[in-house]
Amino acid sequence: MGRASCLLLLLLPLVHVSATTPEPCELDDEDFRCVCNFSEPQPDWSEAFQCVSAVEVEIRAGGLNLEPFLKRVDADADPRQYADTVKALRVRRLTVGAAQVPAQLLVGALRVLAYSRLKELTLEDLKITGTMPPLPLEATGLALSSLRLRNVSWATGRSWLAELQQWLKPGLKVLSIAQAHSPAFSCEQVRAFPALTSLDLSDNPGLGERGLIAALCPHKFPAIQNLALRNTGMETPTGVCAALAAAGVQPHSLDLSHNSLRATVNPSAPRCMWSSALNSLNLSFAGLEQVPKGLPAKLRVLDLSCNRLNRAPQPDELPEVDNLTLDGNPFLVPGTALPHEGSMNSGVVPACARSTLSVGVSGTLVLLQGARGFA
Ligand SMILES: *[C@@H]1O[C@H](CO)[C@@H](O)[C@H](O)[C@H]1NC(C)=O
Ligand SMILES: *[C@@H]1O[C@H](CO)[C@@H](O)[C@H](O)[C@H]1NC(C)=O
Ligand SMILES: *[C@@H]1O[C@H](CO)[C@@H](O)[C@H](O)[C@H]1NC(C)=O
Ligand SMILES: *[C@@H]1O[C@H](CO)[C@@H](O)[C@H](O)[C@H]1NC(C)=O
């Protein structure tokens, strides 16, 4: 059943196509991470054999069409015959990238991997052709904890998530979908993700607030704690609040950084109450000239770094926060702003590029060392 041995063809290939290509795979000294980049038009897939001992495996196929694999695979083979071999693999994290993959081959690989101890799967720059067959009755799904997709296009269009979900066990905790070609899934067929705590829809600039309601599939993500919406075309915090309320999603932490946000609220728009579960809000890199109105009244963490605030926010403009980040705003640039009397800010940081200055409401300054560069 299924084109099941295709993964073995990728990981344990038996066919030696050519011996003239340069080494496409590299395994580190610890036998931990193995990276293959098959960029030749006729790659020697057997090179991937050295990855069998690795825990992290990354395979990129130089944009090749993997359709010929289907012909080499015995469609009627029972994947259970590979179970022992696959169980012996150490792989926990697998990345597959840069290829055109028939859906039949993808589900065949997922079916074989269901016998492995794989926990994290990343698919990048893939074009999935054809439709995904449903999971056969006797088969079990793949027990992933994390699934990350970036720039994956699906011939099946909007139903791809529902189709892919059938091949997974329900325990998925982390789902990330970036550069989606159709971020609005057809929610009707999607079953709930009962264990999903982190949903990352970042880097879908065409999503927008209306698209967000559709992508959040009402009541299909009941356990979400962290929602990341970086660079997703969001316009106002209030609009996002309304979309979350409409979708019944109540995250603890919400990342709206890298959206161009407007602070003002359309006065005719209905007021939106944030869920009381929300305790961390990231509004950095949002082009804000003032602190938006209608933020949740109580937050633990608020990041307003790298905006265009020209003066120190007054305490009554800010929600109650334990952990506030304001660095990288013009009012903090040396020479242009001095600490305001009565304001909470007494620190000056030149740019958001190098350091993160955290100003506690209590007045304590915490300079976070080694903050990542915001290039
Ligand atoms: C793979 O190899 C090709 C050709 O050598 C190169 O252009 C490409 O950047 C490599 N990809 C990765 C991810 O290293
Ligand atoms: C997205 O993936 C396709 C292959 O499916 C590739 O041709 C394209 O360059 C990728 N786009 C980006 C922005 O990486
Ligand atoms: C907020 O988002 C920025 C950019 O995405 C990130 O660098 C920063 O660490 C985030 N802040 C918090 C408090 O998580
Ligand atoms: C503020 O929050 C950030 C992100 O959650 C965390 O890394 C940092 O340690 C916190 N700082 C303080 C002073 O609590």
Tab-separated table of C-alpha atoms and ligand atoms in Angstrom:
chain	number	residue	atom	x	y	z
A	1	MET	CA	0.000	0.000	0.000
A	2	GLY	CA	1.141	3.536	-0.740
A	3	ARG	CA	4.420	4.648	-2.189
A	4	ALA	CA	5.855	3.709	1.090
A	5	SER	CA	9.476	3.011	0.577
A	6	CYS	CA	10.193	6.413	-0.889
A	7	LEU	CA	11.700	7.709	2.325
A	8	LEU	CA	14.059	4.788	2.342
A	9	LEU	CA	14.994	5.811	-1.129
A	10	LEU	CA	15.854	9.196	0.266
A	11	LEU	CA	17.580	8.000	3.396
A	12	LEU	CA	18.740	4.509	2.544
A	13	PRO	CA	19.060	4.530	-1.202
A	14	LEU	CA	20.146	1.362	-2.892
A	15	VAL	CA	20.539	2.738	-6.379
A	16	HIS	CA	23.882	4.209	-7.155
A	17	VAL	CA	23.245	6.620	-9.991
A	18	SER	CA	26.607	8.200	-10.526
A	19	ALA	CA	29.927	8.373	-8.747
A	20	THR	CA	31.273	11.568	-10.256
A	21	THR	CA	29.375	14.162	-8.235
A	22	PRO	CA	31.044	16.091	-5.405
A	23	GLU	CA	30.140	15.123	-1.858
A	24	PRO	CA	26.614	16.439	-1.356
A	25	CYS	CA	26.267	15.334	2.286
A	26	GLU	CA	28.142	16.326	5.396
A	27	LEU	CA	27.877	14.639	8.759
A	28	ASP	CA	29.391	16.412	11.758
A	29	ASP	CA	31.930	14.801	14.064
A	30	GLU	CA	29.344	14.085	16.733
A	31	ASP	CA	27.158	12.117	14.290
A	32	PHE	CA	24.472	14.583	15.266
A	33	ARG	CA	23.692	16.787	12.308
A	34	CYS	CA	23.780	15.727	8.684
A	35	VAL	CA	23.148	18.133	5.820
A	36	CYS	CA	22.718	17.094	2.201
A	37	ASN	CA	22.496	19.499	-0.673
A	38	PHE	CA	21.763	17.615	-3.872
A	39	SER	CA	22.248	20.317	-6.425
A	40	GLU	CA	23.369	18.167	-9.354
A	41	PRO	CA	20.743	17.388	-12.000
A	42	GLN	CA	21.421	13.652	-11.500
A	43	PRO	CA	22.360	13.457	-7.848
A	44	ASP	CA	23.798	10.395	-6.195
A	45	TRP	CA	21.095	9.853	-3.581
A	46	SER	CA	23.071	7.018	-1.987
A	47	GLU	CA	25.275	9.696	-0.411
A	48	ALA	CA	22.413	10.252	2.020
A	49	PHE	CA	23.258	6.893	3.537
A	50	GLN	CA	25.770	8.559	5.827
A	51	CYS	CA	22.885	10.430	7.473
A	52	VAL	CA	21.341	7.276	8.989
A	53	SER	CA	23.132	7.829	12.278
A	54	ALA	CA	22.243	11.525	12.575
A	55	VAL	CA	19.661	13.050	14.893
A	56	GLU	CA	19.130	16.131	12.758
A	57	VAL	CA	18.884	15.587	9.028
A	58	GLU	CA	18.496	18.274	6.409
A	59	ILE	CA	18.020	17.350	2.775
A	60	ARG	CA	17.732	19.898	-0.015
A	61	ALA	CA	17.132	18.750	-3.529
A	62	GLY	CA	18.138	21.765	-5.621
A	63	GLY	CA	14.602	22.253	-6.924
A	64	LEU	CA	14.535	18.782	-8.525
A	65	ASN	CA	11.307	17.079	-9.435
A	66	LEU	CA	11.151	13.913	-7.327
A	67	GLU	CA	8.492	12.329	-9.495
A	68	PRO	CA	10.886	9.693	-10.900
A	69	PHE	CA	11.081	8.247	-7.373
A	70	LEU	CA	7.476	7.154	-7.707
A	71	LYS	CA	8.436	4.813	-10.533
A	72	ARG	CA	11.195	3.243	-8.466
A	73	VAL	CA	8.902	2.599	-5.549
A	74	ASP	CA	6.859	-0.543	-5.164
A	75	ALA	CA	3.363	0.803	-4.737
A	76	ASP	CA	2.067	-2.357	-3.106
A	77	ALA	CA	4.823	-2.768	-0.545
A	78	ASP	CA	3.605	-2.831	3.037
A	79	PRO	CA	5.533	-0.185	4.988
A	80	ARG	CA	5.439	-2.426	8.055
A	81	GLN	CA	8.247	-4.443	6.502
A	82	TYR	CA	10.501	-1.415	7.052
A	83	ALA	CA	9.323	-0.782	10.583
A	84	ASP	CA	12.372	-2.262	12.322
A	85	THR	CA	14.850	-0.453	10.092
A	86	VAL	CA	13.038	2.845	10.471
A	87	LYS	CA	12.718	2.462	14.234
A	88	ALA	CA	16.485	2.129	14.435
A	89	LEU	CA	17.019	5.554	12.860
A	90	ARG	CA	18.087	8.201	15.352
A	91	VAL	CA	16.504	11.045	13.424
A	92	ARG	CA	14.394	13.412	15.538
A	93	ARG	CA	14.440	16.493	13.315
A	94	LEU	CA	14.095	16.348	9.557
A	95	THR	CA	14.116	19.203	7.071
A	96	VAL	CA	13.268	18.605	3.440
A	97	GLY	CA	13.666	21.488	1.045
A	98	ALA	CA	13.853	22.729	-2.512
A	99	ALA	CA	12.015	20.084	-4.500
A	100	GLN	CA	8.924	19.338	-6.453
A	101	VAL	CA	7.264	16.460	-4.641
A	102	PRO	CA	4.256	14.411	-5.748
A	103	ALA	CA	1.749	14.224	-2.889
A	104	GLN	CA	1.850	10.420	-3.199
A	105	LEU	CA	5.538	10.462	-2.416
A	106	LEU	CA	5.070	12.822	0.527
A	107	VAL	CA	2.404	10.674	2.166
A	108	GLY	CA	4.465	7.558	1.478
A	109	ALA	CA	7.346	9.167	3.350
A	110	LEU	CA	5.051	10.248	6.195
A	111	ARG	CA	3.741	6.717	6.442
A	112	VAL	CA	7.181	5.193	6.714
A	113	LEU	CA	8.292	7.896	9.141
A	114	ALA	CA	5.344	6.998	11.369
A	115	TYR	CA	7.559	4.085	12.519
A	116	SER	CA	10.416	6.425	13.351
A	117	ARG	CA	10.996	8.603	16.386
A	118	LEU	CA	10.845	11.774	14.329
A	119	LYS	CA	9.472	14.692	16.352
A	120	GLU	CA	10.079	17.781	14.256
A	121	LEU	CA	9.469	18.092	10.542
A	122	THR	CA	10.254	21.156	8.436
A	123	LEU	CA	9.267	21.512	4.799
A	124	GLU	CA	10.744	24.441	2.876
A	125	ASP	CA	10.508	25.662	-0.714
A	126	LEU	CA	8.492	22.684	-1.852
A	127	LYS	CA	5.932	22.384	-4.569
A	128	ILE	CA	3.563	19.548	-3.752
A	129	THR	CA	1.852	18.226	-6.861
A	130	GLY	CA	-1.213	16.014	-7.092
A	131	THR	CA	-3.672	15.260	-4.317
A	132	MET	CA	-3.064	13.554	-1.019
A	133	PRO	CA	-4.845	10.250	-0.570
A	134	PRO	CA	-6.555	9.690	2.785
A	135	LEU	CA	-4.731	7.742	5.477
A	136	PRO	CA	-5.427	4.023	4.976
A	137	LEU	CA	-7.503	2.509	7.755
A	138	GLU	CA	-4.836	0.198	9.118
A	139	ALA	CA	-2.119	2.874	9.121
A	140	THR	CA	-1.173	5.107	12.041
A	141	GLY	CA	-0.292	8.764	11.708
A	142	LEU	CA	3.055	10.362	12.377
A	143	ALA	CA	3.471	11.482	16.008
A	144	LEU	CA	5.045	14.900	15.397
A	145	SER	CA	5.358	17.562	18.042
A	146	SER	CA	6.376	20.276	15.618
A	147	LEU	CA	5.586	20.947	11.970
A	148	ARG	CA	7.060	23.932	10.166
A	149	LEU	CA	6.261	24.914	6.624
A	150	ARG	CA	7.862	27.727	4.677
A	151	ASN	CA	7.039	28.489	1.058
A	152	VAL	CA	5.220	25.243	0.385
A	153	SER	CA	2.633	25.264	-2.385
A	154	TRP	CA	-0.046	22.597	-2.643
A	155	ALA	CA	-1.878	21.523	-5.770
A	156	THR	CA	-4.878	20.781	-3.566
A	157	GLY	CA	-5.235	24.500	-2.719
A	158	ARG	CA	-7.143	25.492	0.395
A	159	SER	CA	-7.779	21.978	1.707
A	160	TRP	CA	-4.103	21.137	2.164
A	161	LEU	CA	-4.037	21.480	5.933
A	162	ALA	CA	-6.984	19.153	6.420
A	163	GLU	CA	-5.444	16.596	4.070
A	164	LEU	CA	-2.037	16.760	5.698
A	165	GLN	CA	-3.557	16.587	9.167
A	166	GLN	CA	-4.991	13.129	8.487
A	167	TRP	CA	-1.444	11.784	8.294
A	168	LEU	CA	-0.516	13.165	11.710
A	169	LYS	CA	-1.410	12.012	15.186
A	170	PRO	CA	-3.301	14.627	17.191
A	171	GLY	CA	-0.409	15.539	19.512
A	172	LEU	CA	1.063	18.372	17.408
A	173	LYS	CA	2.233	21.212	19.690
A	174	VAL	CA	3.907	23.660	17.319
A	175	LEU	CA	2.672	24.641	13.876
A	176	SER	CA	4.327	27.274	11.776
A	177	ILE	CA	3.215	28.291	8.308
A	178	ALA	CA	5.260	30.994	6.586
A	179	GLN	CA	5.073	32.286	3.019
A	180	ALA	CA	1.951	30.247	2.487
A	181	HIS	CA	0.442	30.276	-0.957
A	182	SER	CA	-3.015	29.820	0.548
A	183	PRO	CA	-2.919	30.760	4.242
A	184	ALA	CA	-6.734	30.705	4.398
A	185	PHE	CA	-7.437	27.013	4.839
A	186	SER	CA	-10.882	25.645	4.331
A	187	CYS	CA	-11.634	25.189	8.001
A	188	GLU	CA	-14.653	22.915	7.677
A	189	GLN	CA	-12.500	19.862	6.996
A	190	VAL	CA	-9.812	20.719	9.543
A	191	ARG	CA	-10.197	18.768	12.764
A	192	ALA	CA	-9.263	20.399	16.059
A	193	PHE	CA	-5.592	20.456	17.076
A	194	PRO	CA	-6.179	19.685	20.769
A	195	ALA	CA	-2.527	19.938	21.877
A	196	LEU	CA	-1.367	22.837	19.718
A	197	THR	CA	0.080	25.542	21.975
A	198	SER	CA	2.134	27.537	19.453
A	199	LEU	CA	0.830	28.816	16.164
A	200	ASP	CA	3.130	30.925	14.032
A	201	LEU	CA	1.660	32.522	10.931
A	202	SER	CA	4.477	35.055	10.527
A	203	ASP	CA	5.728	36.137	7.122
A	204	ASN	CA	2.418	35.995	5.351
A	205	PRO	CA	2.176	39.686	4.431
A	206	GLY	CA	-1.021	39.143	2.421
A	207	LEU	CA	-2.932	37.657	5.364
A	208	GLY	CA	-4.520	40.812	6.816
A	209	GLU	CA	-7.049	40.977	9.620
A	210	ARG	CA	-9.856	39.421	7.576
A	211	GLY	CA	-7.602	36.590	6.450
A	212	LEU	CA	-6.612	36.067	10.069
A	213	ILE	CA	-10.160	35.181	11.115
A	214	ALA	CA	-10.240	32.601	8.317
A	215	ALA	CA	-6.779	31.210	9.115
A	216	LEU	CA	-7.568	30.850	12.805
A	217	CYS	CA	-10.313	28.315	12.035
A	218	PRO	CA	-12.740	29.062	14.902
A	219	HIS	CA	-12.429	26.561	17.760
A	220	LYS	CA	-9.942	24.334	15.917
A	221	PHE	CA	-7.020	25.618	18.032
A	222	PRO	CA	-8.413	25.457	21.576
A	223	ALA	CA	-5.068	25.259	23.406
A	224	ILE	CA	-3.099	28.104	21.801
A	225	GLN	CA	-0.784	29.969	24.158
A	226	ASN	CA	1.610	31.633	21.760
A	227	LEU	CA	0.434	33.269	18.583
A	228	ALA	CA	2.984	34.899	16.300
A	229	LEU	CA	1.748	37.236	13.575
A	230	ARG	CA	4.958	39.007	12.542
A	231	ASN	CA	4.743	40.607	9.136
A	232	THR	CA	1.217	39.495	8.374
A	233	GLY	CA	-0.391	42.726	7.164
A	234	MET	CA	-2.108	43.499	10.475
A	235	GLU	CA	-3.293	47.137	10.720
A	236	THR	CA	-4.419	47.944	14.237
A	237	PRO	CA	-4.155	46.122	17.565
A	238	THR	CA	-7.925	46.576	17.921
A	239	GLY	CA	-8.552	44.837	14.604
A	240	VAL	CA	-6.427	41.904	15.731
A	241	CYS	CA	-8.286	41.832	19.046
A	242	ALA	CA	-11.580	41.583	17.149
A	243	ALA	CA	-10.244	38.801	14.909
A	244	LEU	CA	-9.069	36.780	17.917
A	245	ALA	CA	-12.404	37.263	19.635
A	246	ALA	CA	-14.249	36.163	16.481
A	247	ALA	CA	-12.098	33.037	16.240
A	248	GLY	CA	-12.323	32.243	19.952
A	249	VAL	CA	-8.537	32.239	20.296
A	250	GLN	CA	-7.085	33.389	23.630
A	251	PRO	CA	-3.291	33.389	23.466
A	252	HIS	CA	-1.072	34.214	26.438
A	253	SER	CA	1.472	35.839	24.214
A	254	LEU	CA	0.888	37.686	20.970
A	255	ASP	CA	3.605	38.864	18.617
A	256	LEU	CA	2.514	41.662	16.272
A	257	SER	CA	6.008	42.926	15.509
A	258	HIS	CA	6.984	43.915	11.979
A	259	ASN	CA	3.476	45.014	10.989
A	260	SER	CA	2.805	48.637	10.115
A	261	LEU	CA	0.310	49.393	12.798
A	262	ARG	CA	-1.864	52.446	13.267
A	263	ALA	CA	-2.314	53.562	16.844
A	264	THR	CA	-5.657	55.211	16.245
A	265	VAL	CA	-8.929	53.413	16.472
A	266	ASN	CA	-11.815	54.096	14.158
A	267	PRO	CA	-14.270	55.709	16.612
A	268	SER	CA	-17.220	53.983	14.971
A	269	ALA	CA	-15.610	50.564	15.358
A	270	PRO	CA	-16.905	48.541	18.301
A	271	ARG	CA	-14.591	48.420	21.285
A	272	CYS	CA	-12.749	45.160	21.679
A	273	MET	CA	-11.930	43.579	25.019
A	274	TRP	CA	-8.725	41.581	25.034
A	275	SER	CA	-8.838	38.196	26.644
A	276	SER	CA	-7.560	38.324	30.207
A	277	ALA	CA	-5.255	35.418	29.313
A	278	LEU	CA	-3.055	37.758	27.256
A	279	ASN	CA	0.003	38.722	29.255
A	280	SER	CA	2.679	39.439	26.669
A	281	LEU	CA	2.340	41.693	23.647
A	282	ASN	CA	5.028	42.481	21.124
A	283	LEU	CA	4.515	45.710	19.182
A	284	SER	CA	8.115	46.264	18.130
A	285	PHE	CA	9.085	47.360	14.612
A	286	ALA	CA	5.513	48.553	14.029
A	287	GLY	CA	6.066	52.176	12.958
A	288	LEU	CA	4.028	53.427	15.911
A	289	GLU	CA	4.164	57.173	16.660
A	290	GLN	CA	2.157	56.817	19.826
A	291	VAL	CA	1.114	54.085	22.189
A	292	PRO	CA	-2.035	52.524	20.715
A	293	LYS	CA	-5.282	53.064	22.577
A	294	GLY	CA	-7.257	50.143	23.862
A	295	LEU	CA	-4.352	47.868	24.803
A	296	PRO	CA	-5.063	45.210	27.409
A	297	ALA	CA	-5.197	46.888	30.811
A	298	LYS	CA	-2.799	44.444	32.441
A	299	LEU	CA	0.199	42.906	30.773
A	300	ARG	CA	3.365	41.370	32.109
A	301	VAL	CA	5.455	42.072	29.028
A	302	LEU	CA	5.073	44.862	26.463
A	303	ASP	CA	7.669	45.396	23.762
A	304	LEU	CA	7.408	48.770	22.016
A	305	SER	CA	11.011	48.848	20.834
A	306	CYS	CA	12.018	50.190	17.437
A	307	ASN	CA	8.974	52.355	16.872
A	308	ARG	CA	8.693	56.088	16.172
A	309	LEU	CA	7.657	57.343	19.589
A	310	ASN	CA	8.801	60.961	19.762
A	311	ARG	CA	8.268	61.444	23.455
A	312	ALA	CA	8.221	59.268	26.486
A	313	PRO	CA	4.794	57.753	26.964
A	314	GLN	CA	3.004	59.068	30.050
A	315	PRO	CA	2.139	56.464	32.628
A	316	ASP	CA	-1.583	56.835	31.923
A	317	GLU	CA	-1.031	56.061	28.244
A	318	LEU	CA	0.541	52.742	29.032
A	319	PRO	CA	-1.127	49.661	30.349
A	320	GLU	CA	0.125	48.223	33.632
A	321	VAL	CA	3.289	46.346	32.700
A	322	ASP	CA	6.119	44.713	34.642
A	323	ASN	CA	8.425	44.441	31.717
A	324	LEU	CA	8.434	47.257	29.186
A	325	THR	CA	10.858	47.691	26.310
A	326	LEU	CA	11.077	51.119	24.671
A	327	ASP	CA	14.536	51.161	23.172
A	328	GLY	CA	15.088	52.206	19.593
A	329	ASN	CA	12.513	54.996	19.705
A	330	PRO	CA	13.515	58.528	18.606
A	331	PHE	CA	12.821	60.057	22.032
A	332	LEU	CA	15.586	57.882	23.453
A	333	VAL	CA	18.216	58.930	20.917
A	334	PRO	CA	20.931	60.920	22.708
A	335	GLY	CA	20.551	64.650	22.290
A	336	THR	CA	16.995	64.492	21.086
A	337	ALA	CA	15.352	63.556	24.334
A	338	LEU	CA	16.150	63.837	27.994
A	339	PRO	CA	14.556	61.752	30.668
A	340	HIS	CA	11.155	63.220	31.362
A	341	GLU	CA	10.260	64.182	34.840
A	342	GLY	CA	7.557	61.868	35.988
A	343	SER	CA	8.122	59.481	33.121
A	344	MET	CA	9.472	56.031	33.698
A	345	ASN	CA	12.340	56.350	31.331
A	346	SER	CA	15.733	57.386	32.426
A	347	GLY	CA	17.810	55.450	29.969
A	348	VAL	CA	19.106	56.358	26.569
A	349	VAL	CA	19.856	53.840	23.890
A	350	PRO	CA	21.106	54.888	20.490
A	351	ALA	CA	19.481	52.324	18.244
A	352	CYS	CA	17.481	49.153	18.274
A	353	ALA	CA	20.207	47.486	16.327
A	354	ARG	CA	22.430	46.419	19.150
A	355	SER	CA	20.962	46.201	22.580
A	356	THR	CA	17.677	45.797	24.331
A	357	LEU	CA	16.907	48.052	27.230
A	358	SER	CA	14.184	46.880	29.502
A	359	VAL	CA	12.665	49.499	31.746
A	360	GLY	CA	10.712	48.119	34.630
A	361	VAL	CA	7.731	50.086	35.863
A	362	SER	CA	9.376	50.095	39.257
A	363	GLY	CA	12.134	52.169	37.721
A	364	THR	CA	14.754	49.453	37.655
A	365	LEU	CA	16.726	49.207	34.493
A	366	VAL	CA	17.717	45.907	33.101
A	367	LEU	CA	20.159	45.951	30.292
A	368	LEU	CA	19.837	42.659	28.533
A	369	GLN	CA	23.230	41.662	27.404
A	370	GLY	CA	23.854	39.872	24.188
A	371	ALA	CA	20.523	40.819	22.690
A	372	ARG	CA	20.137	39.586	19.188
A	373	GLY	CA	20.847	41.977	16.331
A	374	PHE	CA	17.783	43.424	14.690
A	375	ALA	CA	19.394	43.741	11.295
B	1	LIG	C1	23.291	23.901	-2.557
B	1	LIG	O1	24.258	23.874	-3.571
B	1	LIG	C2	24.061	24.855	-4.605
B	1	LIG	C3	25.075	24.630	-5.703
B	1	LIG	O2	26.322	24.320	-5.184
B	1	LIG	C4	24.168	26.233	-3.979
B	1	LIG	O3	23.928	27.218	-4.947
B	1	LIG	C5	23.112	26.362	-2.869
B	1	LIG	O4	23.248	27.607	-2.211
B	1	LIG	C6	23.305	25.251	-1.857
B	1	LIG	N1	22.177	25.321	-0.910
B	1	LIG	C7	22.371	25.304	0.412
B	1	LIG	C8	21.143	25.389	1.254
B	1	LIG	O5	23.475	25.221	0.921
B	2	LIG	C1	9.620	29.086	-3.048
B	2	LIG	O1	9.744	27.758	-3.492
B	2	LIG	C2	9.901	27.622	-4.903
B	2	LIG	C3	9.989	26.139	-5.206
B	2	LIG	O2	8.779	25.520	-4.911
B	2	LIG	C4	11.158	28.347	-5.369
B	2	LIG	O3	11.259	28.264	-6.764
B	2	LIG	C5	11.081	29.794	-4.936
B	2	LIG	O4	12.297	30.438	-5.252
B	2	LIG	C6	10.850	29.876	-3.431
B	2	LIG	N1	10.652	31.255	-3.051
B	2	LIG	C7	11.381	31.843	-2.118
B	2	LIG	C8	11.034	33.259	-1.814
B	2	LIG	O5	12.286	31.270	-1.526
B	3	LIG	C1	9.543	41.260	19.861
B	3	LIG	O1	9.756	41.039	18.470
B	3	LIG	C2	11.073	41.365	18.062
B	3	LIG	C3	11.130	41.282	16.548
B	3	LIG	O2	10.342	40.258	16.022
B	3	LIG	C4	12.033	40.419	18.758
B	3	LIG	O3	13.340	40.668	18.346
B	3	LIG	C5	11.905	40.638	20.270
B	3	LIG	O4	12.729	39.745	20.967
B	3	LIG	C6	10.462	40.416	20.718
B	3	LIG	N1	10.323	40.824	22.107
B	3	LIG	C7	9.925	40.010	23.080
B	3	LIG	C8	9.746	40.610	24.425
B	3	LIG	O5	9.714	38.822	22.886
B	4	LIG	C1	11.167	40.799	29.964
B	4	LIG	O1	10.563	39.872	29.063
B	4	LIG	C2	11.480	39.252	28.189
B	4	LIG	C3	10.693	38.431	27.195
B	4	LIG	O2	9.720	37.622	27.837
B	4	LIG	C4	12.488	38.422	28.993
B	4	LIG	O3	13.417	37.855	28.138
B	4	LIG	C5	13.167	39.336	29.997
B	4	LIG	O4	14.036	38.586	30.805
B	4	LIG	C6	12.168	40.059	30.855
B	4	LIG	N1	12.858	41.022	31.713
B	4	LIG	C7	12.557	41.194	32.998
B	4	LIG	C8	13.295	42.273	33.704
B	4	LIG	O5	11.723	40.510	33.558
